[in-house]
Coordinates of C-alpha atoms in Angstrom, one line a residue:
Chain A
X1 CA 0.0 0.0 0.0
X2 CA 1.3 3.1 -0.7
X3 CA 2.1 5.7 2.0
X4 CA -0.3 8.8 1.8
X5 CA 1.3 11.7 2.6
X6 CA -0.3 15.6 3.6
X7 CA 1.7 18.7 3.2
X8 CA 0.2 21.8 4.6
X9 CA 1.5 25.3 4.1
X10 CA 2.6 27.6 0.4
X11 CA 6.0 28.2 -1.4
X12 CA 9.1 27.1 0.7
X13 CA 10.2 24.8 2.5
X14 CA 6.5 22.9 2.2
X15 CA 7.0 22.9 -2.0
X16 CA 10.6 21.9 -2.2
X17 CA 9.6 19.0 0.2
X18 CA 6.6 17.8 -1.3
X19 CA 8.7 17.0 -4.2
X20 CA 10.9 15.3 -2.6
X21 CA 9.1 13.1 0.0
X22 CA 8.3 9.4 -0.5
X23 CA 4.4 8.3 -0.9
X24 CA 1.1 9.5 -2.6
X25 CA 1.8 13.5 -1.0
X26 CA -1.2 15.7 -0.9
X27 CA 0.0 19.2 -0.7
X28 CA -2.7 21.7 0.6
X29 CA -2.0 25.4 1.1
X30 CA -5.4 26.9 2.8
X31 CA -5.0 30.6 4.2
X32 CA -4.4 30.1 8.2
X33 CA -7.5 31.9 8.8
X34 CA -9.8 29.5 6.7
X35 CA -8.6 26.6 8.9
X36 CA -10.9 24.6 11.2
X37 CA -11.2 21.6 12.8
X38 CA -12.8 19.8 9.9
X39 CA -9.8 21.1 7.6
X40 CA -8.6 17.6 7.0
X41 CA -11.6 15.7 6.9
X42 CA -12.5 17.7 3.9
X43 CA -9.6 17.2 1.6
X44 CA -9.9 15.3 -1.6
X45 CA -7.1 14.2 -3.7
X46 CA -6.5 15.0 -7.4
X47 CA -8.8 11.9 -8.4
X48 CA -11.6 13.0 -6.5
X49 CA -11.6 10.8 -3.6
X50 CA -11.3 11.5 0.0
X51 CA -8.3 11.4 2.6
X52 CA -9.4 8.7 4.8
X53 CA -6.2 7.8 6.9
X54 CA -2.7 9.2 6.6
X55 CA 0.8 8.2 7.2
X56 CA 2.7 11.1 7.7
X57 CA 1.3 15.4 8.3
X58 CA 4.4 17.7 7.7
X59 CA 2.9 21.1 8.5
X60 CA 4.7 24.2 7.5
X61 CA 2.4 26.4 7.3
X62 CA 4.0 30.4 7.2
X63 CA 1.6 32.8 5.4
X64 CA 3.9 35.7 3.8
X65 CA 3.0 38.2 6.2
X66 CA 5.3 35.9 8.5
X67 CA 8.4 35.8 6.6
X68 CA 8.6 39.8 6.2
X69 CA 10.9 41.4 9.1
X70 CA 9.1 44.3 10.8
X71 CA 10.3 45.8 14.1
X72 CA 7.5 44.9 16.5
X73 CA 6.6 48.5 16.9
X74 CA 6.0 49.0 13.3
X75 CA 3.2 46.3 13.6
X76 CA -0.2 46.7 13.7
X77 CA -2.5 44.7 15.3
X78 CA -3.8 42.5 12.5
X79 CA -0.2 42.0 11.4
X80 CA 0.4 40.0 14.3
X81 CA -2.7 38.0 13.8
X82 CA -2.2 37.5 10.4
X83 CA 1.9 36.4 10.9
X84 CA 1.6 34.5 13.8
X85 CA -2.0 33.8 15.6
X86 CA -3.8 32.8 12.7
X87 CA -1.3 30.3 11.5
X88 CA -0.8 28.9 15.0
X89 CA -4.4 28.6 15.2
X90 CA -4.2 26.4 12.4
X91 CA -1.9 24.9 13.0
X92 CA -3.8 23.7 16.3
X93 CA -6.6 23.0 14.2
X94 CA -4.8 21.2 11.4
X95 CA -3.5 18.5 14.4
X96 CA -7.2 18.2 15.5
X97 CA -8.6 17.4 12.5
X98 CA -5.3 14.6 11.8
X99 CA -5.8 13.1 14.8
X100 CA -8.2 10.3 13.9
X101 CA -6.4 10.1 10.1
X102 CA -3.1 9.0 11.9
X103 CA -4.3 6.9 14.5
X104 CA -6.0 4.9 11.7
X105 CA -2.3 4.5 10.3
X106 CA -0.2 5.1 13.3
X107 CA 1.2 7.7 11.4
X108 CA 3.5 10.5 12.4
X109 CA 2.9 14.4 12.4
X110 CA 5.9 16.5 11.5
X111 CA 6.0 20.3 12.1
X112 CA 8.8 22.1 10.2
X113 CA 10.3 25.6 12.1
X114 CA 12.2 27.8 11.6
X115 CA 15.8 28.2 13.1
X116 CA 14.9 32.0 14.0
X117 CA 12.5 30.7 16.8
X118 CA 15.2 28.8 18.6
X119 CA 17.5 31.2 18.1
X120 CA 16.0 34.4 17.8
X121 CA 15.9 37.1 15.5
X122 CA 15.4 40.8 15.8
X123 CA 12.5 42.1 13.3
X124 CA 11.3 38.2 12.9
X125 CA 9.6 37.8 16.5
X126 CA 6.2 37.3 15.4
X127 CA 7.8 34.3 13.1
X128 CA 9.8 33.3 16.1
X129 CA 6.8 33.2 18.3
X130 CA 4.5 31.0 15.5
X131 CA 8.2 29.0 15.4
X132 CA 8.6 28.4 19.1
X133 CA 4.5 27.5 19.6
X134 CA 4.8 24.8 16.8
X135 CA 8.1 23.5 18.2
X136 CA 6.7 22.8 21.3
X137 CA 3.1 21.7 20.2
X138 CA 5.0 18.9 18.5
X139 CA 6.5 18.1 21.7
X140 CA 2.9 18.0 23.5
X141 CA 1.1 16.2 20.2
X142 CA 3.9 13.4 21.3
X143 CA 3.3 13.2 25.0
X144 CA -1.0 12.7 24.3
X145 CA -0.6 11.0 21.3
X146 CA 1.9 8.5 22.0
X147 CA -0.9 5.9 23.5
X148 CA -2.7 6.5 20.1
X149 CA 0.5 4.6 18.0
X150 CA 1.3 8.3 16.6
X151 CA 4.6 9.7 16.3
X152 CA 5.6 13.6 16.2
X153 CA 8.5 15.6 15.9
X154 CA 9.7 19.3 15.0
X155 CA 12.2 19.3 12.9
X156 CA 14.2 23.2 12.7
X157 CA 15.5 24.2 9.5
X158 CA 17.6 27.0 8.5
X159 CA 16.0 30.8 7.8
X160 CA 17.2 30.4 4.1
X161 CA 14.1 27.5 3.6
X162 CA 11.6 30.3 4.2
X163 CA 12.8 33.6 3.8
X164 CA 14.0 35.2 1.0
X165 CA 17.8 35.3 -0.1
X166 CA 17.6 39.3 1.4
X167 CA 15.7 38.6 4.0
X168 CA 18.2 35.2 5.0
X169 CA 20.9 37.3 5.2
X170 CA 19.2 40.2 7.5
X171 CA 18.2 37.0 9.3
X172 CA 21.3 35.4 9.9
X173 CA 22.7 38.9 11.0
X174 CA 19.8 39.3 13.4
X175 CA 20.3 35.7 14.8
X176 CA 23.9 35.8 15.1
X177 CA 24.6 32.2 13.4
X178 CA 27.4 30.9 12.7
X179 CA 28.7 29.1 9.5
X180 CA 27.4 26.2 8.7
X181 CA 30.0 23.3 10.0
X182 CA 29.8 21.4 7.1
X183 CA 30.5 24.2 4.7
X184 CA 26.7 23.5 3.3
X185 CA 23.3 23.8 4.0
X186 CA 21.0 20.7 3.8
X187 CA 19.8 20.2 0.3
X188 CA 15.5 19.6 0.6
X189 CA 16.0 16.2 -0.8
X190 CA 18.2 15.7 2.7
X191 CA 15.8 17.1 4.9
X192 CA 12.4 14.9 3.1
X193 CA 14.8 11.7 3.6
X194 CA 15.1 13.0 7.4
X195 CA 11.1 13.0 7.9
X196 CA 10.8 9.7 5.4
X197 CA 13.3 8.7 8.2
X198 CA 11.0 9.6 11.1
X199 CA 7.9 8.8 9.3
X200 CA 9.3 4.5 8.7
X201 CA 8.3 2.4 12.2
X202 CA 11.0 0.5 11.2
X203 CA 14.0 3.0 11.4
X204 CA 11.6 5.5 14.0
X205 CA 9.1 3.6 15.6
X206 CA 10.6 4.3 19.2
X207 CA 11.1 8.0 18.3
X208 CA 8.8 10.7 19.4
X209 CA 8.6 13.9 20.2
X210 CA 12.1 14.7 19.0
X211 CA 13.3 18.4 17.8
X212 CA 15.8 18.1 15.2
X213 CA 17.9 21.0 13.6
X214 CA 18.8 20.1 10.3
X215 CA 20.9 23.1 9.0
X216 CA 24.5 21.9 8.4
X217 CA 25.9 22.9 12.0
X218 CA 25.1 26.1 12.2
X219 CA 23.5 26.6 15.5
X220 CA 24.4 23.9 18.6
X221 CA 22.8 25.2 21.6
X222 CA 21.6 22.2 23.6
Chain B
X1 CA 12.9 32.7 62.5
X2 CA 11.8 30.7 60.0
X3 CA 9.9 27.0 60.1
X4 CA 11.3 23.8 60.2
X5 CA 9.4 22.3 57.6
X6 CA 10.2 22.1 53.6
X7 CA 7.1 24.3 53.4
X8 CA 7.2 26.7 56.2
X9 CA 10.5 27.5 54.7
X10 CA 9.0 28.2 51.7
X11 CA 6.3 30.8 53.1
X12 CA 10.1 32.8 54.1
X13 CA 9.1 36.6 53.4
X14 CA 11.4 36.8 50.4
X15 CA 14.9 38.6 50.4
X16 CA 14.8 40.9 47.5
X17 CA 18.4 42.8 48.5
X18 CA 16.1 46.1 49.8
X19 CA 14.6 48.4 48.0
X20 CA 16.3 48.0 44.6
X21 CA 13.8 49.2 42.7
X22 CA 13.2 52.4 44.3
X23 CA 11.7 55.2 42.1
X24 CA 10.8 52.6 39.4
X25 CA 7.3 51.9 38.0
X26 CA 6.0 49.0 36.8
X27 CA 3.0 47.2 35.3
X28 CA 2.2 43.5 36.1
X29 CA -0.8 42.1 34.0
X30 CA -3.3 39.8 35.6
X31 CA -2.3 40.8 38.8
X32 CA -5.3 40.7 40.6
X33 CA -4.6 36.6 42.2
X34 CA -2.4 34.4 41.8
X35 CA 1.5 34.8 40.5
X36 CA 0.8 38.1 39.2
X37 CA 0.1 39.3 42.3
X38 CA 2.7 37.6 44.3
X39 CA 4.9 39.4 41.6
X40 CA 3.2 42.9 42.2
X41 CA 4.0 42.3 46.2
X42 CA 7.6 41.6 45.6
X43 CA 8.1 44.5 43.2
X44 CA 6.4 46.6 45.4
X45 CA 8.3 45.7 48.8
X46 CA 11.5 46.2 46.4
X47 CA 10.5 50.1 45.9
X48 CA 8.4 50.1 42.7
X49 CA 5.4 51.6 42.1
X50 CA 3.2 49.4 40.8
X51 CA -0.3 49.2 38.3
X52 CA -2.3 46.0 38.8
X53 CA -3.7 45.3 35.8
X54 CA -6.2 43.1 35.9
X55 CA -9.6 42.4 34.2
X56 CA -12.1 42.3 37.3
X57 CA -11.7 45.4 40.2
X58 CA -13.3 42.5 42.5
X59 CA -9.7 41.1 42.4
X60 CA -7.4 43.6 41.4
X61 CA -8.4 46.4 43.7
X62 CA -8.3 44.3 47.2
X63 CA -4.8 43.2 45.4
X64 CA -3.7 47.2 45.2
X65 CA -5.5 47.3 48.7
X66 CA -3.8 44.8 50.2
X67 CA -0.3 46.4 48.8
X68 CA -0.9 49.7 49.6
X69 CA -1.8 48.6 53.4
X70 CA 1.6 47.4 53.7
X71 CA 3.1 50.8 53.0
X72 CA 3.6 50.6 49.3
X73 CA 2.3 52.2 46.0
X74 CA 0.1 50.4 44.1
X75 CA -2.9 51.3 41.8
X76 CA -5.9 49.2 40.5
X77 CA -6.6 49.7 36.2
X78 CA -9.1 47.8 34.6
X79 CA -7.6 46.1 31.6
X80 CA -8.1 43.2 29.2
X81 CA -5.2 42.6 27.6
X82 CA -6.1 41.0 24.5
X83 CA -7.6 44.7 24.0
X84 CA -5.0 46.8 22.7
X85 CA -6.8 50.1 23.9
X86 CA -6.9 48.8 27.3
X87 CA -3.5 48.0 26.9
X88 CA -1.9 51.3 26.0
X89 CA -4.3 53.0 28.1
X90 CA -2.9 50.9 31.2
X91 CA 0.5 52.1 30.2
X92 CA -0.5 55.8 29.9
X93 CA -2.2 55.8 33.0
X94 CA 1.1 54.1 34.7
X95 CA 3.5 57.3 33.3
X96 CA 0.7 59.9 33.8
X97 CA 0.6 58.8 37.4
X98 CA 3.5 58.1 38.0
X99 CA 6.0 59.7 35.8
X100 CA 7.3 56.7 33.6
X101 CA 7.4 53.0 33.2
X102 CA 10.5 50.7 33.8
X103 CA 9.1 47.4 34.0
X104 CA 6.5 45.2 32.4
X105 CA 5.3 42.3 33.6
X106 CA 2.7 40.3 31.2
X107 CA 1.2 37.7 33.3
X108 CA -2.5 37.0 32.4
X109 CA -3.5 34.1 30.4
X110 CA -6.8 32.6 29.7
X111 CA -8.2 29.4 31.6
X112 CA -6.7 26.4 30.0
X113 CA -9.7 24.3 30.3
X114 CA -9.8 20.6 31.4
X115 CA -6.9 18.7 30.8
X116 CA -6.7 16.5 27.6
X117 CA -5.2 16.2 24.1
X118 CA -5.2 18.5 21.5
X119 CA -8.5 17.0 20.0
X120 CA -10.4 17.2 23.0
X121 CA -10.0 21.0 23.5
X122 CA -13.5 22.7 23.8
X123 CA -13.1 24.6 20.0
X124 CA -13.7 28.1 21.9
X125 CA -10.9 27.7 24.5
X126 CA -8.4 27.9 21.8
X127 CA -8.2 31.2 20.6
X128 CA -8.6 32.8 23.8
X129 CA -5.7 31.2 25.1
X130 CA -3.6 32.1 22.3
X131 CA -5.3 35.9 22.6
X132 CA -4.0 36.3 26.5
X133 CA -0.4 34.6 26.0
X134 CA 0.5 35.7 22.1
X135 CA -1.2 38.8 21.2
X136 CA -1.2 40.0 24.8
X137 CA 2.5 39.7 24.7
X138 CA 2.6 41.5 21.5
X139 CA 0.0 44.3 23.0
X140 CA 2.4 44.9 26.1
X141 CA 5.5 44.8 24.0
X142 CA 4.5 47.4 21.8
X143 CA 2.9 49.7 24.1
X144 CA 5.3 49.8 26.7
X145 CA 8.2 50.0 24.2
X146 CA 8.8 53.6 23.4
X147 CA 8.7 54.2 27.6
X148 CA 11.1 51.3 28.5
X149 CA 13.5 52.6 25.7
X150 CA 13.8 55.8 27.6
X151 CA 14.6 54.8 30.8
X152 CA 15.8 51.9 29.8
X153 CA 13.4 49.3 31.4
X154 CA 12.9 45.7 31.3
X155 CA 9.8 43.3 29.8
X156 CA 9.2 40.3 31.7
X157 CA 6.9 37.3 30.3
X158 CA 5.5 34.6 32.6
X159 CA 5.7 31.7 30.7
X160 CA 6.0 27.7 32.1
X161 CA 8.1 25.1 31.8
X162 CA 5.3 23.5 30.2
X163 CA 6.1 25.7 27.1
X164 CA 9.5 24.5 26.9
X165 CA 9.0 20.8 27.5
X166 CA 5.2 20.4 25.8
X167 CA 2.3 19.1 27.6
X168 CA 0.2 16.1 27.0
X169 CA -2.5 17.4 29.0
X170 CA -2.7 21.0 28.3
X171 CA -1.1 20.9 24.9
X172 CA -3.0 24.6 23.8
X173 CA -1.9 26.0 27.0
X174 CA 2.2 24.5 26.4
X175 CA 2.1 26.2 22.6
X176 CA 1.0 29.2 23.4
X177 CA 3.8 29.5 26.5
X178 CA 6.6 28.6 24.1
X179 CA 5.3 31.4 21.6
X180 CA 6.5 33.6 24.9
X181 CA 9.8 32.3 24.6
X182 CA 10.4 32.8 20.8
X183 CA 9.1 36.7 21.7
X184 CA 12.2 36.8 24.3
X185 CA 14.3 35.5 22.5
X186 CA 13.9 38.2 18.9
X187 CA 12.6 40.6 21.5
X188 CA 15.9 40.5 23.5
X189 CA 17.7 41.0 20.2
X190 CA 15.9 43.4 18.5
X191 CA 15.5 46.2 21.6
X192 CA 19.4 44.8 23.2
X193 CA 21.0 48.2 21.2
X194 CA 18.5 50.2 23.3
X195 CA 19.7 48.7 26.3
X196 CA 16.2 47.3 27.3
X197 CA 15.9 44.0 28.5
X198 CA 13.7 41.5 27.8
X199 CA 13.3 37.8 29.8
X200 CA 11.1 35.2 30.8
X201 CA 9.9 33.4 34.0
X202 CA 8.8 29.6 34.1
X203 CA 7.6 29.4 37.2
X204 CA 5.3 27.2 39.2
X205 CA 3.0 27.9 42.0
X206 CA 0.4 27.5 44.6
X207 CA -2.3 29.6 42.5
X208 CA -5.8 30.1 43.0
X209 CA -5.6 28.4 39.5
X210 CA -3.3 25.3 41.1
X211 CA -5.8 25.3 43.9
X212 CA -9.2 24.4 41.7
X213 CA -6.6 22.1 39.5
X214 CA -5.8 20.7 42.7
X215 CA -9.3 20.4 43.8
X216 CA -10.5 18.4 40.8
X217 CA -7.6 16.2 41.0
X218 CA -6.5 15.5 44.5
X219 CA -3.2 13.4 43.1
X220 CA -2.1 16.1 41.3
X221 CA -0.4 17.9 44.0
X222 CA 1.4 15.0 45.1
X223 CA 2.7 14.0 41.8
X224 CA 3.6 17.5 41.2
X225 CA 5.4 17.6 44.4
X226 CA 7.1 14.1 43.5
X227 CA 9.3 15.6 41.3
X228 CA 10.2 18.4 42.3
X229 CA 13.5 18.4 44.2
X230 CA 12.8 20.6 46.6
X231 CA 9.7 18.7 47.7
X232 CA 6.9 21.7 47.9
X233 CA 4.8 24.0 45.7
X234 CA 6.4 27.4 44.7
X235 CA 4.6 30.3 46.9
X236 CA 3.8 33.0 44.2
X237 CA 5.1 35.7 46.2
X238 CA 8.1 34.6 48.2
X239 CA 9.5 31.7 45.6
X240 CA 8.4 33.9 42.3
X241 CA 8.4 37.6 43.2
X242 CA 12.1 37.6 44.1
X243 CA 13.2 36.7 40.4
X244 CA 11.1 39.0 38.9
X245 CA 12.7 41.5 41.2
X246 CA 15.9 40.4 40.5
X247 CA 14.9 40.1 36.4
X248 CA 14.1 43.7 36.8
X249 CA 17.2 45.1 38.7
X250 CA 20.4 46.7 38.0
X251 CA 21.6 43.1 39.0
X252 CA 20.7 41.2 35.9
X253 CA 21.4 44.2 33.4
X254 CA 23.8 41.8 31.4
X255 CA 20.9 39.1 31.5
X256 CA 18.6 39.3 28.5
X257 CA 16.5 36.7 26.4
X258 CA 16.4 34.2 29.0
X259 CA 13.8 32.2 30.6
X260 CA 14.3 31.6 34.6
X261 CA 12.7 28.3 35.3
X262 CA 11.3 28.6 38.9
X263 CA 9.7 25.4 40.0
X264 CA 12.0 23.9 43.1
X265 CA 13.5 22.2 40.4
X266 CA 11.0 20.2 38.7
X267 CA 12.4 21.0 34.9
X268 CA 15.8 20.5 34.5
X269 CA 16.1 20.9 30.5
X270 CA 17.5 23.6 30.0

């Protein structure tokens, strides 16, 4: 049977790795707003029938008013919403509504964040704060869902995979990080054959609730 | 003297190293019960005057009461703080009355609900949580920025250790406390060149909020205080006060973008 697959969230880094991830993969990019809890349950592939059951949610949701730095005084009040409580809220929602679709598989949930929530980055805090909340709703989605068979991890990936090349580089200044130990930055293909990794019982199955920072050694902190 | 006991020890009127924050002002949001205003005490008793913001005068003004009885300055203001009027209102009344603002302390959060995962959460507890812990934090920063930049002054978020470590059973409640810590975090870099500060506390308490948990679950105090080294429930005002005072002093003015886990010892991740 072949692995069915949902990818939530527009342009980078959910694109890059919905090409590159193993299985039938759905890619869906709703506006965080428009998400509620029956988000899931209403999908239907390209052939017209419905998702019933999944192996493997990667979420990476980031609506573009999210990946634009603004100092947090320039922002209004329905910038915030728009760049970080609406796509949290989805987010939220989005796990709700997959709950019953991995159980039926004893699949695994995988949210992708940015390094800048970790880390930090002046200009980006509404981006760090959606970054942070997802990171550690992974960690609780593993804690209650773990007697269900599901699996879920956050896995942290370097600003370049969702900001623009200008915007990296104001990021990276902001953040402070260093070079990239391995002289590189993870290629997508490397970072879909991480989460197939987590996603196969086989190689995973007594993993959950891990945070992994896939971006070539640039930032260590514990 | 103090008690013998683990816990009479812990009820210790805290040592806050005197009046360090003499002549300072400060707001602490849902200060009317609880850790908030265990924190208002403390900053008070330290030398601050303080606002109590809080949503209900039923709680916050016997809170300002009870501060002001004890020889301090303290002030009730109505405010919700998922309203951004009431927000910067809060913070004009604080400088109008009392000359300035050097310390904000965003407290208040929404009731998480009853425990349970992420799918069980009643729909309408979810955005409210996220409105008192995210935007709120947003609302504070922004108003009180261009008075903390003057001084320079501090921001203080309460988060938990539950928003560092997840929670199975208050999973909303755990995402929306980590959100605090990514604002500390770019918050502490972006207003660092204008010298104002900006940390977190983790802590955990004996709350009216504990209490009802407590209540409804009898086991849940032991099993709380089962692992936590120092064998007792944090007392909002003599275990938690204290760092926010310290937070806020001269004394960490080299500490920013840090969260301060305050729980006897009960998280050790960090």
């Amino acid at each position: 049977m072949s692995r069915d697959v949902l990818v939530v969230g527009g342009g980078d880094p959910s694109a890059a790795l919905a090409t590159e991830l193993s299985g039938d993969v759905l890619v869906k990019a709703p506006e965080p707003a428009e998400v509620d809890d029956g988000f899931v349950d209403g999908l239907v592939r390209d052939d017209g029938t419905p998702v019933d059951g999944l192996d493997l949610v990667v979420h990476a949701l980031y609506p573009d008013r999210s990946r634009i730095p603004t100092p947090i005084g320039e922002m209004t009040t329905d910038d915030w919403a728009a760049a970080c409580d609406d796509p949290l809220e989805a987010a939220i929602r989005v796990a709700r509504g997959a709950h019953r679709h991995l159980a039926a598989r004893s699949g695994t949930m995988v949210v992708c964040v940015p390094l800048v929530g970790a880390a930090g980055a002046a200009n980006l805090v509404a981006l760090s704060a959606l970054a942070e909340g997802l990171r550690v709703l992974a960690r609780s989605l593993a804690r209650s869902w773990g007697s269900d068979g599901i699996r879920a991890h956050a896995v942290t990936l370097h600003p370049s995979m969702f900001l623009s090349p200008e915007h990296t580089a104001a990021a990276v200044d902001a953040t402070a990080l260093h070079d990239a130990a391995l002289g590189r930055l993870p290629s997508a293909a490397e970072v879909a054959a991480v989460i197939d990794a987590l996603a196969d019982s086989r190689t995973a199955g007594g993993l959950t609730g891990a945070s992994l920072v896939m971006d070539g050694g640039t930032w260590m902190a514990g | 003297m103090t008690g013998d006991t683990m816990a009479e020890r812990g009820k210790a009127e805290p040592r806050t190293g005197g009046r360090v924050l003499e002549g300072q002002v400060a707001i602490i949001t849902g200060a009317g019960q609880g850790i908030g205003a265990g924190i208002a005490s403390a900053l008070a008793a330290a030398g601050a005057a303080v606002v109590i913001a809080a949503r209900r005068a039923a709680n916050g003004e016997p809170a300002a009461e009870s501060i002001r009885a004890a020889g301090h300055e303290a002030v009730f203001v109505r405010c919700d703080v998922t309203e951004a009027a009431d927000v910067e209102a809060t913070v004009d009344e604080a400088v109008k009355r009392f000359g300035g603002l050097d310390i904000m302390v965003h407290n208040a959060v929404a009731p998480a609900g009853r425990p349970g995962g992420v799918q069980f959460t009643r729909s309408d507890m979810i955005r409210p949580q996220i409105a008192t812990a995210t935007t709120a934090s947003f609302l504070c920063a922004r108003a009180s920025l261009p008075h903390l930049r003057r001084r320079p002054g501090t921001l203080i978020l309460l988060t938990s250790p539950a928003g560092v470590e997840g929670s199975a059973n208050l999973p909303i409640y755990a995402t929306v406390k980590a959100t605090q810590r990514g604002i500390v975090k770019s918050l502490a870099r972006e207003w660092g060149p204008d010298g104002v500060r900006v940390n977190a506390i983790a802590p955990v308490a004996l709350t009216p909020a504990m209490e009802a948990a407590v209540t409804a679950n009898p086991d849940l105090e032991t099993r709380l205080v089962a692992r936590t080294p120092l064998g007792r429930l944090g007392d909002a005002a003599a275990d938690i006060g204290p760092v926010a005072v310290f937070l806020a002093s001269s004394s960490a003015r080299y500490v920013t973008g840090q969260t301060i886990v305050a729980d006897g010892g009960g998280f050790l991740g960090l």
